[in-house]
CSV table of C-alpha atoms in Angstrom, one decimal:
chain,number,residue,atom,x,y,z
A,1,ASP,CA,-2.0,-2.2,-16.3
A,2,VAL,CA,-5.6,-3.7,-16.5
A,3,SER,CA,-5.1,-4.7,-20.0
A,4,LYS,CA,-2.7,-7.5,-18.8
A,5,GLU,CA,-5.5,-9.3,-17.1
A,6,SER,CA,-7.3,-12.2,-18.8
A,7,PRO,CA,-10.4,-11.4,-20.8
A,8,PRO,CA,-12.4,-13.8,-19.0
A,9,PHE,CA,-11.5,-12.4,-15.5
A,10,ALA,CA,-11.7,-8.8,-16.6
A,11,GLU,CA,-15.1,-9.0,-18.4
A,12,PRO,CA,-17.3,-9.0,-15.2
A,13,PHE,CA,-15.9,-5.7,-14.2
A,14,GLY,CA,-17.4,-3.9,-17.3
A,15,ALA,CA,-16.0,-0.9,-19.3
A,16,GLU,CA,-17.2,2.0,-16.9
A,17,PRO,CA,-14.7,3.7,-15.0
A,18,PHE,CA,-15.7,2.4,-11.5
A,19,GLY,CA,-15.6,-1.1,-12.7
A,20,GLN,CA,-12.2,-0.5,-14.4
A,21,SER,CA,-11.3,1.0,-11.0
A,22,CYS,CA,-12.2,-2.2,-9.1
A,23,LEU,CA,-10.3,-4.3,-11.8
A,24,LEU,CA,-7.2,-2.1,-10.9
A,25,ALA,CA,-7.7,-2.3,-7.3
A,26,THR,CA,-7.7,-6.2,-7.7
A,27,ARG,CA,-4.3,-5.9,-9.5
A,28,LEU,CA,-2.8,-3.6,-7.1
A,29,ILE,CA,-3.8,-5.8,-4.0
A,30,GLU,CA,-2.5,-8.7,-5.9
A,31,ALA,CA,0.7,-6.8,-6.4
A,32,GLY,CA,1.0,-6.3,-2.6
A,33,VAL,CA,-0.5,-2.9,-2.4
A,34,ARG,CA,-1.8,-2.7,1.3
A,35,PHE,CA,-4.4,0.0,1.1
A,36,VAL,CA,-6.5,0.9,-2.0
A,37,SER,CA,-9.4,3.5,-1.9
A,38,LEU,CA,-12.2,3.7,-4.6
A,39,SER,CA,-14.8,6.3,-5.1
A,40,LEU,CA,-18.1,6.2,-6.8
A,41,GLY,CA,-19.6,9.8,-6.7
A,42,GLY,CA,-22.9,11.0,-7.6
A,43,TRP,CA,-25.1,9.7,-4.6
A,44,ASP,CA,-26.1,13.3,-3.2
A,45,THR,CA,-29.5,12.7,-4.9
A,46,HIS,CA,-31.7,15.5,-3.8
A,47,GLN,CA,-33.5,15.4,-7.0
A,48,GLU,CA,-34.3,12.4,-9.4
A,49,ASN,CA,-33.2,10.0,-6.8
A,50,PHE,CA,-35.0,6.9,-8.0
A,51,THR,CA,-34.2,7.3,-11.7
A,52,ARG,CA,-30.5,7.9,-10.8
A,53,LEU,CA,-30.2,4.9,-8.5
A,54,ARG,CA,-32.1,2.6,-11.0
A,55,THR,CA,-30.4,3.8,-14.2
A,56,ARG,CA,-26.9,4.7,-13.1
A,57,LEU,CA,-25.7,4.4,-9.3
A,58,LEU,CA,-26.9,0.9,-8.4
A,59,PRO,CA,-26.0,-0.9,-11.7
A,60,THR,CA,-22.5,0.7,-11.8
A,61,LEU,CA,-21.9,-0.3,-7.9
A,62,ASP,CA,-23.5,-3.8,-8.4
A,63,THR,CA,-21.2,-4.5,-11.4
A,64,GLY,CA,-18.0,-3.2,-10.0
A,65,LEU,CA,-18.3,-4.3,-6.4
A,66,SER,CA,-19.5,-7.8,-7.3
A,67,ALA,CA,-16.7,-8.2,-9.7
A,68,LEU,CA,-14.3,-6.9,-7.3
A,69,LEU,CA,-15.4,-9.4,-4.5
A,70,ASN,CA,-15.7,-12.2,-7.0
A,71,GLY,CA,-12.3,-11.4,-8.5
A,72,LEU,CA,-10.6,-11.2,-5.0
A,73,GLU,CA,-12.1,-14.6,-4.1
A,74,GLN,CA,-10.9,-16.1,-7.3
A,75,LYS,CA,-7.4,-15.0,-6.9
A,76,GLY,CA,-7.5,-16.3,-3.2
A,77,LEU,CA,-7.0,-12.7,-1.9
A,78,LEU,CA,-10.6,-12.0,-0.3
A,79,ALA,CA,-9.7,-13.7,2.9
A,80,THR,CA,-6.7,-11.4,3.5
A,81,THR,CA,-8.4,-8.3,2.1
A,82,SER,CA,-10.9,-6.1,4.1
A,83,VAL,CA,-13.5,-4.5,1.8
A,84,PHE,CA,-15.3,-1.6,3.3
A,85,VAL,CA,-18.1,0.3,1.6
A,86,THR,CA,-20.2,3.2,3.0
A,87,GLY,CA,-21.4,6.7,2.0
A,88,GLU,CA,-21.1,9.5,4.6
A,89,PHE,CA,-24.5,9.2,5.8
A,90,GLY,CA,-28.0,7.7,5.1
A,91,ARG,CA,-30.9,9.2,3.3
A,92,THR,CA,-34.1,10.5,4.8
A,93,PRO,CA,-36.9,7.8,5.3
A,94,LYS,CA,-39.5,10.3,4.0
A,95,ILE,CA,-39.4,11.2,0.3
A,96,ASN,CA,-39.1,15.1,0.0
A,97,ASP,CA,-41.0,17.5,-2.4
A,98,ASN,CA,-38.5,16.7,-5.4
A,99,ILE,CA,-39.6,13.0,-5.0
A,100,SER,CA,-36.0,12.2,-3.7
A,101,ARG,CA,-34.2,12.0,-0.3
A,102,ASP,CA,-32.1,14.3,1.8
A,103,HIS,CA,-29.1,13.8,4.2
A,104,TRP,CA,-30.0,11.5,7.2
A,105,PRO,CA,-27.0,10.7,9.5
A,106,GLN,CA,-29.1,8.9,12.1
A,107,CYS,CA,-29.2,5.7,10.2
A,108,TYR,CA,-27.2,4.2,7.4
A,109,THR,CA,-25.8,1.0,6.0
A,110,VAL,CA,-22.2,-0.1,6.0
A,111,LEU,CA,-20.9,-3.1,4.1
A,112,LEU,CA,-18.0,-5.2,5.2
A,113,ALA,CA,-16.5,-8.2,3.4
A,114,GLY,CA,-13.4,-10.4,3.3
A,115,GLY,CA,-10.5,-10.0,5.6
A,116,GLY,CA,-12.0,-11.7,8.7
A,117,SER,CA,-15.6,-10.1,8.6
A,118,LYS,CA,-18.4,-12.5,8.9
A,119,ARG,CA,-19.7,-13.8,5.4
A,120,GLY,CA,-23.3,-13.4,4.7
A,121,ALA,CA,-24.3,-11.9,7.9
A,122,VAL,CA,-26.6,-8.9,8.6
A,123,TYR,CA,-25.8,-7.0,11.8
A,124,GLY,CA,-28.4,-4.7,13.4
A,125,THR,CA,-31.7,-3.4,12.1
A,126,SER,CA,-33.4,0.0,11.7
A,127,ASP,CA,-36.6,0.7,13.0
A,128,LYS,CA,-39.7,-0.1,10.7
A,129,ASN,CA,-39.3,3.4,8.9
A,130,ALA,CA,-35.6,2.9,8.4
A,131,ALA,CA,-35.1,6.2,10.4
A,132,TYR,CA,-33.2,5.2,13.5
A,133,PRO,CA,-31.1,2.0,14.7
A,134,ASP,CA,-33.2,-0.4,16.4
A,135,LYS,CA,-31.5,-3.6,17.2
A,136,ASP,CA,-27.6,-3.8,17.8
A,137,PRO,CA,-26.8,-0.2,16.7
A,138,VAL,CA,-23.1,0.5,15.8
A,139,GLN,CA,-21.3,3.7,16.7
A,140,LEU,CA,-18.8,5.3,14.6
A,141,ASP,CA,-16.0,4.8,17.0
A,142,ASP,CA,-17.0,1.1,17.3
A,143,LEU,CA,-17.0,0.6,13.5
A,144,ALA,CA,-13.6,2.3,13.2
A,145,ALA,CA,-12.2,0.0,16.1
A,146,THR,CA,-13.6,-3.1,14.1
A,147,VAL,CA,-12.2,-2.1,10.9
A,148,PHE,CA,-8.9,-1.3,12.5
A,149,ALA,CA,-9.0,-4.8,14.1
A,150,LEU,CA,-10.0,-6.5,10.8
A,151,MET,CA,-6.7,-4.8,9.4
A,152,GLY,CA,-4.7,-6.1,12.0
A,153,ILE,CA,-4.2,-2.9,13.7
A,154,ASP,CA,-4.7,-2.8,17.5
A,155,PRO,CA,-7.6,-0.4,17.9
A,156,GLN,CA,-6.3,0.5,21.5
A,157,SER,CA,-2.8,1.4,20.3
A,158,GLU,CA,-1.5,5.0,20.2
A,159,ILE,CA,0.2,7.0,17.5
A,160,ARG,CA,2.2,10.0,17.9
A,161,ASP,CA,1.7,13.5,16.2
A,162,LYS,CA,4.4,15.8,15.0
A,163,LEU,CA,4.8,17.1,18.4
A,164,ASN,CA,5.0,13.6,19.8
A,165,ARG,CA,1.7,13.8,21.7
A,166,PRO,CA,-0.1,10.5,21.9
A,167,LEU,CA,-3.3,10.0,19.9
A,168,ALA,CA,-5.5,7.0,20.2
A,169,VAL,CA,-6.2,5.1,17.1
A,170,SER,CA,-9.7,4.7,18.1
A,171,ALA,CA,-12.0,5.4,21.0
A,172,GLY,CA,-14.4,2.5,20.3
A,173,LYS,CA,-14.8,-1.1,21.1
A,174,VAL,CA,-14.5,-3.9,18.4
A,175,VAL,CA,-18.0,-5.4,17.4
A,176,THR,CA,-17.1,-8.9,17.6
A,177,GLY,CA,-20.5,-9.9,16.0
A,178,LEU,CA,-19.2,-8.6,12.7
A,179,MET,CA,-16.1,-10.8,12.7
A,180,ALA,CA,-15.8,-14.3,11.5
């Protein structure tokens, strides 16, 4: 019940649904819930990309996410909570005919915070056009292994499916440069 949070703590989350979801996530984590997933849709901006980013998407994400991180820190929970923010792919470095951007899986950004990730660090770079990874690229399997490690799950461990067949948790290697 987010209404039970103190007004000074709740105010930075704002009144929009995403900010309120971030406030609820903070309360769930505080109550001991071990996994919380949030979603902010609308990023498939093949048209009106820049207007949608400027007027809706980025302000909404910034308000909710910064309140979430600050709130977790205030409650002493950020050090033990891994926050992982990403989309399913990046956007084309070239503007399309609709003055927008299309799907581009070759290069994109991920944000890691808390839970043992390195604070204030930038890891890796793209080329000058933001088209391809340049320095310290991270493969998806390696990102998965790193996130599992941050959550205290051995990325080299196996789980069993319904037929008792072994399945690797991750095929990647932990990127220690992302860890504190």
